[in-house]
Coordinates of C-alpha atoms in Angstrom, one line a residue:
M288 CA -16.3 12.2 181.7
K289 CA -14.7 14.4 179.2
K290 CA -10.9 14.4 178.7
T291 CA -9.2 17.7 178.9
K292 CA -6.6 18.5 176.3
T293 CA -3.2 19.4 177.7
T294 CA -0.8 21.6 175.8
K295 CA 2.9 21.0 175.6
Q296 CA 5.2 23.9 175.8
R297 CA 7.4 24.3 172.8
P298 CA 11.1 24.9 173.3
A299 CA 12.3 28.4 172.5
S300 CA 13.2 29.1 168.9
K301 CA 14.3 32.2 166.9
A302 CA 10.7 32.9 166.0
F303 CA 9.5 32.5 169.6
P304 CA 12.5 33.3 172.0
A305 CA 12.3 32.4 175.6
P306 CA 11.0 35.3 177.7
M307 CA 13.9 37.2 179.3
S308 CA 13.8 38.2 182.9
E309 CA 13.8 41.9 183.7
P310 CA 17.2 43.3 184.6
T311 CA 17.5 44.3 188.3
R312 CA 18.4 47.9 189.4
E313 CA 21.8 46.5 190.3
D314 CA 22.3 45.1 186.8
I315 CA 21.4 48.4 185.2
A316 CA 23.5 50.4 187.6
A317 CA 26.6 48.2 187.0
A318 CA 26.1 48.4 183.2
A319 CA 25.6 52.2 183.3
H320 CA 28.7 52.6 185.5
A321 CA 30.8 50.5 183.0
T322 CA 29.6 52.7 180.1
W323 CA 30.4 55.8 182.1
E324 CA 33.9 54.6 182.8
Q325 CA 34.4 53.5 179.1
E326 CA 33.4 56.9 178.0
G327 CA 36.0 58.7 180.2
R328 CA 33.7 59.4 183.2
P329 CA 31.8 62.4 181.6
E330 CA 29.7 64.5 183.9
G331 CA 26.0 65.1 183.4
R332 CA 25.2 62.0 181.3
D333 CA 24.0 59.6 184.0
V334 CA 20.4 59.4 182.7
E335 CA 21.7 58.7 179.2
H336 CA 24.0 55.9 180.5
W337 CA 21.2 54.5 182.6
L338 CA 18.7 54.4 179.8
K339 CA 21.2 52.9 177.4
A340 CA 22.1 50.2 179.9
E341 CA 18.5 49.4 180.6
T342 CA 17.6 49.1 176.9
E343 CA 20.6 46.9 176.1
L344 CA 20.0 44.6 179.0
R345 CA 16.3 44.2 178.2
Q346 CA 17.2 43.4 174.5
G347 CA 19.9 40.9 175.6
Q348 CA 22.7 42.9 174.0
R349 CA 24.8 43.0 177.1
P350 CA 25.9 40.2 179.5
S351 CA 24.2 40.7 182.8

């Protein structure tokens, strides 16, 4: 009988960071709302705020 080789998972490092979970719609909405408020509640920039929040959350630049 042949032995199968098992692989060990390496701990996350700077070269190979641990995969991040995707932000939820609620996380993105809360971050976008915070940006909207910080910028003085401007009208017509909802999509811009949403995309900015989504990008920042996915890159780990904002606390979720």
